[in-house]
CSV table of C-alpha atoms and ligand atoms in Angstrom, one decimal:
chain,number,residue,atom,x,y,z
A,381,MET,CA,90.5,98.3,112.2
A,382,LEU,CA,92.3,99.6,109.0
A,383,GLU,CA,91.1,103.1,107.8
A,384,THR,CA,91.6,104.1,104.1
A,385,GLU,CA,90.4,107.3,102.4
A,386,ARG,CA,87.0,106.2,101.9
A,387,LEU,CA,86.7,102.8,103.8
A,388,ARG,CA,87.0,101.4,107.1
A,389,LEU,CA,88.4,97.7,107.6
A,390,VAL,CA,86.7,96.1,110.9
A,391,CYS,CA,86.5,92.8,112.7
A,392,PHE,CA,83.5,90.4,111.7
A,393,ASP,CA,80.3,90.8,113.7
A,394,ALA,CA,76.9,89.3,113.2
A,395,LYS,CA,75.5,92.7,113.1
A,396,TYR,CA,76.7,93.0,109.4
A,397,ALA,CA,74.9,89.6,108.4
A,398,LYS,CA,72.0,91.5,106.3
A,399,GLU,CA,74.4,93.7,104.6
A,400,LEU,CA,76.8,90.9,103.6
A,401,PHE,CA,73.8,88.7,102.8
A,402,GLU,CA,73.5,91.0,99.9
A,403,LEU,CA,77.0,89.9,98.7
A,404,TRP,CA,76.8,86.2,99.5
A,405,SER,CA,73.1,85.5,98.1
A,406,ASP,CA,74.5,86.9,94.7
A,407,TYR,CA,75.8,84.3,92.4
A,408,GLU,CA,77.5,86.8,90.1
A,409,ALA,CA,79.6,88.5,93.1
A,410,ILE,CA,80.8,85.3,94.4
A,411,LYS,CA,80.9,82.7,91.4
A,412,TYR,CA,84.7,83.0,91.2
A,413,THR,CA,85.5,82.3,95.1
A,414,TYR,CA,84.9,79.6,97.2
A,415,THR,CA,82.3,81.4,99.3
A,416,PRO,CA,79.1,79.3,99.8
A,417,LEU,CA,76.1,80.9,97.7
A,418,MET,CA,73.5,81.7,100.6
A,419,THR,CA,69.7,81.7,100.6
A,420,THR,CA,68.9,82.9,104.2
A,421,ILE,CA,70.3,85.4,106.6
A,422,ASN,CA,70.9,82.6,109.1
A,423,GLU,CA,73.4,81.1,106.8
A,424,SER,CA,75.2,84.6,106.7
A,425,ILE,CA,75.4,84.7,110.5
A,426,ASN,CA,76.8,81.3,110.3
A,427,PHE,CA,79.4,82.4,107.9
A,428,ILE,CA,80.3,85.3,109.8
A,429,GLU,CA,80.5,83.1,113.2
A,430,HIS,CA,82.9,80.7,111.2
A,431,GLN,CA,85.0,83.9,110.1
A,432,ILE,CA,85.1,85.0,113.5
A,433,ASN,CA,86.3,81.8,114.8
A,434,ARG,CA,89.0,81.3,112.1
A,435,THR,CA,90.4,84.7,112.8
A,436,ASP,CA,94.1,84.9,113.7
A,437,LYS,CA,93.8,85.8,117.3
A,438,SER,CA,97.5,87.5,117.3
A,439,PHE,CA,97.0,89.4,114.1
A,440,GLN,CA,93.7,90.4,112.7
A,441,ASP,CA,93.7,88.8,109.2
A,442,ARG,CA,90.1,89.2,108.0
A,443,PHE,CA,88.0,92.1,107.8
A,444,VAL,CA,84.6,93.5,107.1
A,445,VAL,CA,84.8,96.5,104.7
A,446,LEU,CA,82.6,99.4,105.4
A,447,LEU,CA,81.6,102.4,103.5
A,448,ASN,CA,79.8,105.0,105.6
A,449,HIS,CA,79.0,102.6,108.2
A,450,LYS,CA,77.5,99.9,105.5
A,451,ALA,CA,79.4,96.7,105.2
A,452,ILE,CA,80.1,96.6,101.4
A,453,GLY,CA,82.4,93.6,101.1
A,454,MET,CA,85.1,91.9,102.9
A,455,GLY,CA,88.8,91.2,102.3
A,456,GLY,CA,92.0,89.6,104.2
A,457,CYS,CA,95.3,88.7,104.0
A,458,ILE,CA,96.0,85.3,105.5
A,459,CYS,CA,99.1,83.5,106.7
A,460,MET,CA,99.6,80.7,104.3
A,461,ASP,CA,103.2,79.9,105.6
A,462,LYS,CA,104.4,81.5,108.9
A,463,GLU,CA,108.0,80.2,108.5
A,464,ASN,CA,108.3,82.1,105.3
A,465,SER,CA,106.0,84.8,106.0
A,466,VAL,CA,103.7,84.1,103.1
A,467,PHE,CA,100.2,85.8,103.1
A,468,GLY,CA,97.3,85.2,100.7
A,469,LEU,CA,95.5,88.3,99.9
A,470,TYR,CA,91.8,88.2,98.8
A,471,TYR,CA,88.5,90.4,98.5
A,472,GLN,CA,85.0,90.5,97.4
A,473,PHE,CA,82.5,93.3,97.0
A,474,SER,CA,78.6,93.4,96.6
A,475,ARG,CA,77.9,94.1,93.2
A,476,ALA,CA,76.4,97.8,93.7
A,477,TYR,CA,79.9,98.9,94.7
A,478,TRP,CA,82.1,97.7,91.8
A,479,GLY,CA,83.7,100.3,89.9
A,480,TYR,CA,84.4,102.8,92.4
A,481,GLY,CA,88.0,101.8,93.2
A,482,TYR,CA,87.0,100.5,96.5
A,483,ALA,CA,88.3,96.8,95.8
A,484,SER,CA,91.8,98.3,94.9
A,485,GLU,CA,91.7,100.7,97.9
A,486,ALA,CA,91.0,98.0,100.2
A,487,ALA,CA,93.7,95.5,98.7
A,488,LYS,CA,96.2,98.2,99.0
A,489,ALA,CA,95.4,98.9,102.7
A,490,LEU,CA,95.5,95.1,103.7
A,491,MET,CA,98.7,94.5,101.7
A,492,ASN,CA,100.3,97.4,103.6
A,493,TYR,CA,99.0,96.3,106.7
A,494,VAL,CA,100.7,92.9,106.5
A,495,LEU,CA,104.0,94.6,105.2
A,496,ASP,CA,104.1,97.0,108.1
A,497,LYS,CA,104.2,93.9,110.3
A,498,HIS,CA,106.3,91.7,108.4
A,499,LEU,CA,108.7,93.7,106.5
A,500,ASN,CA,109.7,90.7,104.1
A,501,ALA,CA,106.2,89.3,103.8
A,502,VAL,CA,105.5,87.4,100.4
A,503,ILE,CA,102.2,88.5,99.4
A,504,LYS,CA,100.3,86.1,97.1
A,505,ALA,CA,96.9,86.5,95.4
A,506,ASP,CA,95.2,85.1,92.8
A,507,ALA,CA,92.2,85.6,89.9
A,508,VAL,CA,90.5,83.4,87.5
A,509,SER,CA,91.6,84.3,83.9
A,510,VAL,CA,88.1,85.5,83.1
A,511,ASN,CA,87.9,87.7,85.8
A,512,PRO,CA,89.4,91.0,84.4
A,513,ALA,CA,88.4,93.3,87.0
A,514,SER,CA,90.1,91.3,89.6
A,515,ILE,CA,93.2,91.1,87.6
A,516,ALA,CA,93.0,94.8,87.1
A,517,VAL,CA,93.0,95.3,90.9
A,518,LEU,CA,96.0,92.9,91.6
A,519,LYS,CA,97.8,95.1,89.0
A,520,LYS,CA,96.9,98.2,90.2
A,521,ILE,CA,98.4,97.2,93.6
A,522,ALA,CA,101.7,96.4,91.9
A,523,LEU,CA,101.6,92.8,92.2
A,524,LYS,CA,103.3,90.6,89.3
A,525,GLN,CA,102.0,87.7,87.5
A,526,THR,CA,104.1,84.8,88.4
A,527,HIS,CA,102.4,82.0,86.7
A,528,ILE,CA,98.9,80.4,85.3
A,529,GLU,CA,97.6,77.4,87.0
A,530,GLU,CA,95.6,75.6,84.3
A,531,LYS,CA,92.0,74.7,85.5
A,532,GLY,CA,93.3,75.8,89.1
A,533,PHE,CA,89.9,77.0,90.0
A,534,ARG,CA,87.0,74.6,90.2
A,535,ARG,CA,83.4,75.5,91.2
A,536,ASN,CA,79.9,73.8,90.4
A,537,GLY,CA,81.5,71.6,87.8
A,538,PHE,CA,83.2,74.6,86.0
A,539,GLU,CA,87.2,74.4,85.5
A,540,LEU,CA,88.9,77.8,85.1
A,541,ASP,CA,92.6,79.0,84.8
A,542,LEU,CA,93.9,80.6,87.7
A,543,ILE,CA,96.5,83.4,87.5
A,544,HIS,CA,98.8,83.8,90.3
A,545,PHE,CA,100.3,87.3,91.6
A,546,SER,CA,102.7,88.2,94.1
A,547,ASN,CA,105.1,91.0,95.4
A,548,ALA,CA,107.9,88.6,95.0
A,549,SER,CA,109.1,87.6,91.5
A,550,PHE,CA,110.3,84.3,92.4
A,551,SER,CA,107.2,82.9,94.0
B,1375,COA,C1,86.7,91.9,91.3
B,1375,COA,C2,86.2,92.8,92.2
B,1375,COA,C3,86.6,93.0,93.6
B,1375,COA,C4,86.5,94.4,91.8
B,1375,COA,O1,86.0,95.3,92.6
B,1375,COA,P1,85.8,97.0,92.1
B,1375,COA,O2,85.6,97.6,93.2
B,1375,COA,O3,85.2,97.1,91.1
B,1375,COA,O4,87.3,97.2,91.6
B,1375,COA,P2,88.1,98.4,91.5
B,1375,COA,O5,87.0,99.5,91.2
B,1375,COA,O6,89.1,98.8,92.5
B,1375,COA,O7,88.9,98.2,90.2
B,1375,COA,C5,88.5,97.4,89.1
B,1375,COA,C6,89.5,97.8,87.9
B,1375,COA,O8,89.1,96.8,86.9
B,1375,COA,C7,88.6,97.1,85.7
B,1375,COA,N1,87.7,96.4,85.1
B,1375,COA,C8,86.6,96.2,85.5
B,1375,COA,N2,86.0,95.7,84.7
B,1375,COA,C9,86.8,95.3,83.7
B,1375,COA,C10,86.7,94.6,82.6
B,1375,COA,N3,85.8,93.7,82.1
B,1375,COA,N4,87.8,94.2,81.8
B,1375,COA,C11,89.1,94.9,82.1
B,1375,COA,N5,88.9,95.8,83.3
B,1375,COA,C12,87.9,95.9,84.0
B,1375,COA,C13,88.4,98.8,86.1
B,1375,COA,O9,88.4,99.4,85.0
B,1375,COA,C14,89.3,99.2,87.3
B,1375,COA,O10,90.4,99.4,86.7
B,1375,COA,P3,90.5,101.1,86.6
B,1375,COA,O11,90.6,101.6,88.1
B,1375,COA,O12,92.2,101.0,86.5
B,1375,COA,O13,89.8,102.0,85.7
B,1375,COA,C15,84.5,92.9,92.3
B,1375,COA,O14,84.3,92.8,90.9
B,1375,COA,C16,84.4,91.6,93.1
B,1375,COA,O15,84.2,91.5,94.2
B,1375,COA,N6,84.0,90.5,92.4
B,1375,COA,C17,83.4,89.3,92.8
B,1375,COA,C18,84.5,88.5,93.7
B,1375,COA,C19,85.7,88.4,92.9
B,1375,COA,O16,85.7,88.0,91.9
B,1375,COA,N7,86.7,88.6,93.8
B,1375,COA,C20,87.9,88.2,93.4
B,1375,COA,C21,88.2,86.8,93.6
B,1375,COA,S1,89.8,86.6,92.6
């Protein structure tokens, strides 16, 4: 479990299915991610099960974000390349909780968590060019833009440029 001033980041559990369904059934909240749009709580339960199965057993790499015991989002920092300690940071929050600094707070905690365990970790993250809030979050946690991948994000037939960020200027 990770703790910040206002948030707790905990393991995935089916008990959060209903609250996370608020996030995963809202197209506006997930349209710039690869999370499937859900229409039933069962899908939410299955997705949580999938997250549990994919969680790294040796190093907790994905979390549900709680605010006063309510699940308001999720985030993770997942190992993409073990040999070179490269991790991919991501997050998403229910719309009712945007604009309060929660994403920045959680993202910072996730990044520090990885850097505590892997001193020289390369943290990578990306955001579509039309998602200024996410770009602002990545800048707030001091990641630097490395490059733009033209049409790097594809979902539902639309293609968007993807802005890549990292804590290592060479990546
Ligand atoms: C992106 C997202 C995580 C931001 O969450 P959040 O909790 O509102 O983020 P924060 O409050 O920590 O910070 C948002 C920052 O973006 C800024 N911001 C928000 N909308 C903005 C806009 N339209 N233009 C410029 N900046 C904007 C805010 O001002 C804030 O910066 P500040 O604290 O310096 O004022 C949230 O909108 C979300 O979950 N979106 C859906 C999923 C998603 O896009 N995930 C990221 C995939 S790359």
